[in-house]
XYZ file of C-alpha atoms in Angstrom:
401
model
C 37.244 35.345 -47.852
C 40.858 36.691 -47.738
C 42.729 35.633 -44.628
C 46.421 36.216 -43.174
C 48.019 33.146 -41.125
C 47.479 35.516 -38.653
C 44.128 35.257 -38.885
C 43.231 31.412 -39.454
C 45.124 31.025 -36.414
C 42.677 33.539 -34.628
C 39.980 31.703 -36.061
C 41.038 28.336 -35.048
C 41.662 29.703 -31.432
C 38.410 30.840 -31.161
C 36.644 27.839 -32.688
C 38.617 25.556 -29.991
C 37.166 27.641 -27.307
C 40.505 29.558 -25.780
C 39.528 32.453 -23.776
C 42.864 34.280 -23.386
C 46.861 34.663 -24.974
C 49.585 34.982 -23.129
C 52.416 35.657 -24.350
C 54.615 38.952 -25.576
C 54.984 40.572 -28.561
C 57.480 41.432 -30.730
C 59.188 40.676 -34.447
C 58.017 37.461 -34.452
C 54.381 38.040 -33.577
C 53.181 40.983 -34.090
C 50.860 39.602 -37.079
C 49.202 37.036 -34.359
C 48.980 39.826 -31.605
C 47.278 42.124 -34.614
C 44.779 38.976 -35.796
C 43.801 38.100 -32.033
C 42.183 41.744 -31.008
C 40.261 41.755 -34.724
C 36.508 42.170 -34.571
C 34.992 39.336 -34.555
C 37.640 37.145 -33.133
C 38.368 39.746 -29.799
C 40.752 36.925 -27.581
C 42.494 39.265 -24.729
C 46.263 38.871 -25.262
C 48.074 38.864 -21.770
C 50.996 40.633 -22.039
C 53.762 39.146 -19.431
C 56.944 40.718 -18.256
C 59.045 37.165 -19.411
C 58.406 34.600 -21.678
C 58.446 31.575 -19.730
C 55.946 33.180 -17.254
C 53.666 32.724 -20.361
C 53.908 29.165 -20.120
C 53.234 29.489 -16.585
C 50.040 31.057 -16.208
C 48.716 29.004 -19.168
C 49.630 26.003 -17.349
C 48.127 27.465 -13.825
C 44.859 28.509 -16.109
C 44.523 24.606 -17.423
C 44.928 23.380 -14.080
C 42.377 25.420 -12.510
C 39.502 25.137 -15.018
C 40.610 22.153 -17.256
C 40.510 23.990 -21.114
C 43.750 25.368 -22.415
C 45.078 28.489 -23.062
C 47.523 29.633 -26.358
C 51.109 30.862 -25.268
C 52.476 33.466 -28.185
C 56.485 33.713 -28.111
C 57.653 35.864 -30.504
C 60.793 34.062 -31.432
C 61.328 30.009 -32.035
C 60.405 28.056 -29.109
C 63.929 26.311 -29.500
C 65.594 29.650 -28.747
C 63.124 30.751 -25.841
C 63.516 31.072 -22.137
C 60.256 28.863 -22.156
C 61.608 25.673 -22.359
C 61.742 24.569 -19.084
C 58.363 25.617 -17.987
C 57.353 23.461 -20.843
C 58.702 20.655 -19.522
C 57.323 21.225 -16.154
C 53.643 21.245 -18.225
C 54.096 18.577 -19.761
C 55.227 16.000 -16.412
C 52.444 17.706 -14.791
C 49.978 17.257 -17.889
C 48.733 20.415 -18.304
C 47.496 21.077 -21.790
C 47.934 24.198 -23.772
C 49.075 25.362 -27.557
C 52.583 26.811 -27.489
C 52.768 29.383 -30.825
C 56.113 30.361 -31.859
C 57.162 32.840 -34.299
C 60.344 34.058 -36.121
C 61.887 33.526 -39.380
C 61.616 29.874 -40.706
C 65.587 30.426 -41.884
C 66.602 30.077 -37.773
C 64.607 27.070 -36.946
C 67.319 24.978 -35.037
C 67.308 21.551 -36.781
C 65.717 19.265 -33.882
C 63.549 20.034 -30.302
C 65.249 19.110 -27.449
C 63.163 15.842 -26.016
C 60.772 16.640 -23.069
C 59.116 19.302 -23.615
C 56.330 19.396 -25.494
C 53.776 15.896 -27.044
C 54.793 17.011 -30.217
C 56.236 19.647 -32.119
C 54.811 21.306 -35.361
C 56.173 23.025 -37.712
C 54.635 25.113 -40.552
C 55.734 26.303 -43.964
C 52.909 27.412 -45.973
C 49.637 28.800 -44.874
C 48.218 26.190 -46.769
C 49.016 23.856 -44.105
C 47.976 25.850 -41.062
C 44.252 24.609 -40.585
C 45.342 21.147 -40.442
C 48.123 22.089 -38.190
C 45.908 23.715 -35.969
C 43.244 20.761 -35.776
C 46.106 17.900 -35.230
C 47.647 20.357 -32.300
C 44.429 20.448 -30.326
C 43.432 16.799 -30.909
C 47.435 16.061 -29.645
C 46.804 17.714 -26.678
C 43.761 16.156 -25.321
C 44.621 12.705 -26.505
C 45.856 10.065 -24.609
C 47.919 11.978 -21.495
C 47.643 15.022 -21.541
C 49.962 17.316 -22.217
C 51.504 20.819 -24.520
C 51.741 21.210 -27.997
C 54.389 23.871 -29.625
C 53.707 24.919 -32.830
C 56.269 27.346 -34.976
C 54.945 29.885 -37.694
C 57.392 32.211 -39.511
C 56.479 35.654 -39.802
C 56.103 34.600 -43.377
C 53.267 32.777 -43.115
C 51.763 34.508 -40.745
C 51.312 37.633 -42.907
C 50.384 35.732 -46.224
C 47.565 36.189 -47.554
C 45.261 33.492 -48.974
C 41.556 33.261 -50.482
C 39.904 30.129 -48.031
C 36.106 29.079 -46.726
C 37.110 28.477 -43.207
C 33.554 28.024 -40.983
C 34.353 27.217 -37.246
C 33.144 23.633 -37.876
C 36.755 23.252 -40.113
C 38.611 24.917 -37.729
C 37.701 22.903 -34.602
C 39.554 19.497 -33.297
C 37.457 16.252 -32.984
C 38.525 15.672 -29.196
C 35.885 16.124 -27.292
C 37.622 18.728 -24.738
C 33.976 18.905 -22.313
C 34.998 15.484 -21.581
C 38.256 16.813 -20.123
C 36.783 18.292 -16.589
C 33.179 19.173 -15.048
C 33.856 22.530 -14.265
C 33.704 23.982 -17.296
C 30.705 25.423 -17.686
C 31.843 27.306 -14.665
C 34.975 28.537 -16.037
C 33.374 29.223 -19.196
C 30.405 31.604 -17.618
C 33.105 33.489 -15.672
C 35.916 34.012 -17.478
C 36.327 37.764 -18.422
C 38.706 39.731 -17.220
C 37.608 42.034 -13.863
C 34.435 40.262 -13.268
C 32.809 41.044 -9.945
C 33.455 38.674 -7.401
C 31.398 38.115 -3.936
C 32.825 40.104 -0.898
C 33.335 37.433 1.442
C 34.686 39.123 4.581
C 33.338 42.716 3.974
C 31.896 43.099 7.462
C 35.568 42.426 9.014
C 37.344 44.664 6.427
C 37.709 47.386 8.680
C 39.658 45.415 11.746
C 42.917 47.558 12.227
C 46.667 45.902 11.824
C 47.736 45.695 15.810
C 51.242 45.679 16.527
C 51.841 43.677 19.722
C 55.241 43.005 21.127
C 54.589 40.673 23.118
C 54.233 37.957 20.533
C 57.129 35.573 20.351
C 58.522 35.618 16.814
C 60.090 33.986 14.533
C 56.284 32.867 13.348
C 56.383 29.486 11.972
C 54.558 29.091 8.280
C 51.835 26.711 9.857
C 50.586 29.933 11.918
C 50.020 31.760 8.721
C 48.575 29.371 6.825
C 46.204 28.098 9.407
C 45.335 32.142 10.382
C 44.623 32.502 5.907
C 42.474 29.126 6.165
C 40.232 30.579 8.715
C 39.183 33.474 6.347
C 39.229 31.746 3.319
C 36.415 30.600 1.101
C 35.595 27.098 0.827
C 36.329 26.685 -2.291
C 39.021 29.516 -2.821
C 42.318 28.009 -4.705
C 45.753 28.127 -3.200
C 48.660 28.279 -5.652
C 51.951 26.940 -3.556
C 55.492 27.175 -4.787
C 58.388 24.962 -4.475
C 59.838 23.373 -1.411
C 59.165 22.732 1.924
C 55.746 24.935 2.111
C 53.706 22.294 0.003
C 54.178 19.805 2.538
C 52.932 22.347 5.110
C 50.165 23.181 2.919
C 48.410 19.478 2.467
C 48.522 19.490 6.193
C 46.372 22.511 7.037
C 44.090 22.413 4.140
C 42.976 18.888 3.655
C 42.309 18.643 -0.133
C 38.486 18.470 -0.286
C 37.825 20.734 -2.739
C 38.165 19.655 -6.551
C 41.302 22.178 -8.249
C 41.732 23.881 -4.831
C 45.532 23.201 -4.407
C 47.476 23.799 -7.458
C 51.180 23.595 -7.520
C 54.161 22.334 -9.776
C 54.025 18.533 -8.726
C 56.563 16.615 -10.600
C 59.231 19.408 -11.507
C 59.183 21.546 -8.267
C 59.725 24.362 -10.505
C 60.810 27.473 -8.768
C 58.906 30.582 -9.874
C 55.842 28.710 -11.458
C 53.741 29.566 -8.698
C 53.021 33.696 -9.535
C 52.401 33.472 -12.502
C 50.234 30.378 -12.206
C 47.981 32.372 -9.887
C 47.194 34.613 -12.326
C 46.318 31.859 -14.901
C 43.988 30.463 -12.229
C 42.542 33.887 -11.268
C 42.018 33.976 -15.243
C 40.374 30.695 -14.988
C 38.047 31.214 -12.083
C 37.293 35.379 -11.408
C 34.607 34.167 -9.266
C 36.727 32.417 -6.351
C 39.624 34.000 -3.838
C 43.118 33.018 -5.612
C 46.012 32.962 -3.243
C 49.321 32.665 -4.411
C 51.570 30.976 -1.033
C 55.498 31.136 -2.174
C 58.382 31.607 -0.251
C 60.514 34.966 -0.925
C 63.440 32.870 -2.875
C 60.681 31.714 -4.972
C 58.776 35.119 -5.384
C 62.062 36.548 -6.682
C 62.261 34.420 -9.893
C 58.581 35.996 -10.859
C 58.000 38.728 -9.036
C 57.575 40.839 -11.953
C 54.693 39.226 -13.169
C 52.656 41.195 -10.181
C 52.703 43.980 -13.270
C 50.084 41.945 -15.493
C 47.690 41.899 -12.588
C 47.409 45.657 -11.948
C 47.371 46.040 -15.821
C 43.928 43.950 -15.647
C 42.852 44.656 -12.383
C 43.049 40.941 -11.244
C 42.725 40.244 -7.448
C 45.044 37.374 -6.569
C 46.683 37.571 -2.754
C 50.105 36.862 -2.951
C 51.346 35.495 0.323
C 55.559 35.435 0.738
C 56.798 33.839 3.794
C 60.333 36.203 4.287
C 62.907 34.280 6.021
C 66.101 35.357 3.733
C 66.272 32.366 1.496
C 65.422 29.050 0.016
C 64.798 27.579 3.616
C 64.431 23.723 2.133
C 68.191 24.114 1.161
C 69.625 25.682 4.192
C 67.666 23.020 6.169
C 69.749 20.205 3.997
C 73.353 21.469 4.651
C 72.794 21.967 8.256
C 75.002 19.351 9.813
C 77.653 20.443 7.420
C 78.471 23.825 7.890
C 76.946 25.557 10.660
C 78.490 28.693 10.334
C 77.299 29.032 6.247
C 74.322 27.400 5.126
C 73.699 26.982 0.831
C 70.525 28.750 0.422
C 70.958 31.894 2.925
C 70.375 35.497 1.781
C 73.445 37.121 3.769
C 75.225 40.753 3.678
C 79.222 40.112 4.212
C 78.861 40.562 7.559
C 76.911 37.739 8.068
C 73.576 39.188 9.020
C 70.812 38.305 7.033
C 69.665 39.856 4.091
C 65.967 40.932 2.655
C 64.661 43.101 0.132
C 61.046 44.553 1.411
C 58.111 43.115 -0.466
C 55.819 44.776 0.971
C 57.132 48.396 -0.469
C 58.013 46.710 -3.734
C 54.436 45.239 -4.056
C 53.375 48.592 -3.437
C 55.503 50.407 -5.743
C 54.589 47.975 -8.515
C 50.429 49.320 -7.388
C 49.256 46.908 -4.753
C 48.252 47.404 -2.030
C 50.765 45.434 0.937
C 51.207 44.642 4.141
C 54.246 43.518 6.110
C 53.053 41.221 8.962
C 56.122 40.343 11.899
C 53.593 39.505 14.931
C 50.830 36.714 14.792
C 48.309 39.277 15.797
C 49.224 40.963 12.612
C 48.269 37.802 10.289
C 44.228 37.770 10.575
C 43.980 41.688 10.280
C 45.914 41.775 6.895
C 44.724 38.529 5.685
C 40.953 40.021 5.917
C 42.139 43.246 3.881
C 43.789 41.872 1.392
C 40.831 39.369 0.229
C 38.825 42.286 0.057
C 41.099 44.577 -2.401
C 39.449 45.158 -5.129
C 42.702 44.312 -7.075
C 46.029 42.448 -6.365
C 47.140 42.488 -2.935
C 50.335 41.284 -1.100
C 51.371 39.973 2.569
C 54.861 39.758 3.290
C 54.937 37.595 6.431
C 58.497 37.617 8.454
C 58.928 33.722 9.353
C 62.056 31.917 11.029
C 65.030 31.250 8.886
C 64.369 27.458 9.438
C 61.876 25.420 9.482
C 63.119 23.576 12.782
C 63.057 26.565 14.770
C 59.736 24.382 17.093
C-alpha cells in the first residue's frame, strides 16, 4: 500500500485509540488535516480560534476521561503560541501528542526545557512509525505527561510503499490501565450525542427581576444556587484564582473527574477551552465551565468551536470588572487604584456585556444581577440544546461579607 506521512500518522492515531484533533490548519498541516477526514481513518479535526486553546481542550479532554487527544499546529511547536499551555500539561500530567508542522529548514536548534516529556523530531517518513509508537509509550510511561512531535510538510506529503496493520502502529503501554472510565468515554464520545434532560420539568420557570435583593451577590450564592440543579456527577471546569478555593468548598469532591482545573500553573484562560475538551470527553454529563470575566477574556473566542459542533457546555462568568484575586492583594496599598481593576478614566468601573457577546457569537445568554435571577437561568441554560452562557454581576471584591 502507498501511504503519505500524512497518512501513517492518521493510521497511527487511530490505532492508539484518539477520538478527536484539535488543532488549526494551515501551511504546515494541511496534509495531516487532509489524511485525518480520509475514509477509513474519519478522526473529527476541531478547528479552534488560537493555537494554544488546542492544547487546552486536549488537556481538559485527558483530564476528564483519562485517553489523550492529538493537538495539530501548523507551524513548529518552538515558534507557537502553545508553549505555555504545554507546560501547564505537563505540571499537571495530562497526556496528549503535540504534532507540529512546517518546513524542517526553520526548526530552532533546541526546545525550551519544560514543556513537553520529550521532543521528537522527524526527517524521513521512514522514521515516522517508530516515532509515533515511542511518542505514545512516552506519554503513558512513568508520570504522565505531553509529547511534541515535529513533521515537515516534506514528509508529510511523501509518498512511500509500506505494510502498516494497526498491530505496528499501536504503542505497547497499556493506556486501559490509565483510568476506569474509559469504557464510558469511549461509548460516548461523538460529537452531538443526546444527553438526558435533567431539569426539563423546571425549564419553563421565568427570569424574575426583584429589586429588593441586596446586591453585590457574592460567588458562593451562585455556585451553591448551580449545585442545587446540577447532576451528580456533572463536571465543573474552574479557572484561575480565588474561585477554586470557593469551589472545593461548595462542592465537596466526591465524584471521580468532577472538578477539573489548572492545578499547578494557575493558568489563566485554560478553563474554556478545557470545557470543551471535557464536553468532548463525556457528551453524556452537564459540563460547566465557572471562570471569572478577566479569565473568560483570554478565551472567549473559543465559545465559536462549540456552536460549530453543537456542544452544550454552560459557561458561568462571575462579572465584577477584573482579576478580583489581584485587586484583593494590593488593597492596603493603594486604596484609591487597585492592580487588577477594569476602570474607564473616570474611575468608574468598566465591563464589556457577556451576555450580548455570548449571544452574538449564537448562544443563548442570560445576564443575572439579583439572586432570584440565579436558579431561573441556571435551569435554562442546562437545558439548551447547545452552548449556553450566564453572566452573573458579583462584588468587585471578594471581602465585600
Amino acid at each position: 500500500m502507498k501511504l503519505t506521512g500524512g497518512q501513517i500518522v492518521a493510521k497511527a492515531l487511530k490505532a492508539n485509540g484518539v477520538g478527536y484533533v484539535a488543532g488549526m490548519s494551515g501551511e504546515g498541516s494541511w496534509a495531516l488535516v487532509d489524511a485525518l477526514l480520509t475514509t477509513g481513518t474519519d478522526i473529527p479535526f476541531i478547528q479552534v480560534i488560537q493555537e494554544q486553546n488546542a492544547v487546552h481542550l486536549a488537556d481538559g479532554y485527558f483530564r476528564a476521561c483519562g485517553r489523550p487527544m492529538a493537538v495539530l499546529l501548523p507551524v513548529p511547536l518552538a515558534v507557537s503560541k502553545a508553549l505555555g499551555a504545554m507546560a501547564t500539561a505537563l505540571a499537571d500530567s495530562s497526556a496528549m501528542l503535540v504534532i507540529s508542522g512546517g518546513s524542517a529548514g526553520h526548526w530552532p536548534e533546541t526546545m525550551p526545557p519544560g514543556v513537553s516529556k520529550e521532543h521528537v523530531r522527524v526527517s524521513a517518513i521512514e522514521q515516522l512509525p517508530q516515532a509515533l509508537r515511542q511518542s505514545f509509550d512516552t506519554m503513558f510511561n512513568s508520570r504522565l505527561g505531553p509529547v511534541s512531535l515535529s513533521i515537515p510538510t516534506a514528509v508529510q506529503n511523501t509518498s512511500i510503499e509500506v505494510s502498516l496493520p494497526p498491530a505496528t502502529l499501536r504503542a505497547n503501554s497499556d493506556l486501559q490501565r490509565t483510568d476506569s472510565r474509559l469504557a464510558e468515554c469511549a461509548a460516548g464520545s461523538m460529537l452531538g450525542a443526546d444527553r438526558p434532560a435533567t431539569v426539563k420539568d423546571r425549564a419553563s420557570c421565568p427570569i424574575k427581576d426583584s429589586a429588593n435583593d441586596a446586591p453585590p451577590l457574592m460567588v458562593q450564592r451562585p455556585l451553591t444556587e448551580l449545585k442545587s440543579v446540577l447532576e451528580r456527577d456533572a463536571i465543573v471546569v474552574v479557572g484561575a484564582g480565588s474561585i477554586q478555593t470557593v469551589v472545593r468548598e461548595v462542592f465537596p469532591a466526591d465524584q471521580s473527574r468532577c472538578h477539573l482545573c489548572a492545578t499547578s500553573v494557575g493558568t489563566v484562560g485554560w478553563a474554556v477551552p478545557a470545557a470543551i475538551g471535557a464536553k468532548l470527553a463525556m457528551p453524556a454529563r452537564q459540563v460547566v465551565c465557572a471562570v471569572g470575566d478577566g479569565d473568560f477574556l483570554q478565551s472567549m473566542q473559543e465559545m465559536a468551536v462549540c456552536v460549530m459542533h453543537s456542544l452544550p457546555v454552560v459557561f458561568l462568568v462571575f462579572n465584577n470588572s477584573g482579576y478580583v484575586s489581584l485587586s484583593d492583594v494590593q488593597d492596603s496599598l493603594n486604596e484609591q487604584h487597585r492592580a487588577g481593576e477594569f476602570n474607564l478614566p473616570d474611575g468608574k468601573p468598566y465591563s464589556p456585556d457577556f451576555a450580548s457577546i455570548a449571544r452574538n457569537f449564537g448562544l443563548e445568554a442570560w445576564r443575572v444581577e439579583h439572586a432570584s435571577q440565579l436558579n431561573p437561568a441556571f435551569i435554562k441554560a442546562l437545558n439548551s440544546k447547545g452552548p449556553s452562557l450566564v453572566e452573573v454581576i458579583t462584588a468587585r471584591s471578594s471581602r465585600v461579607n
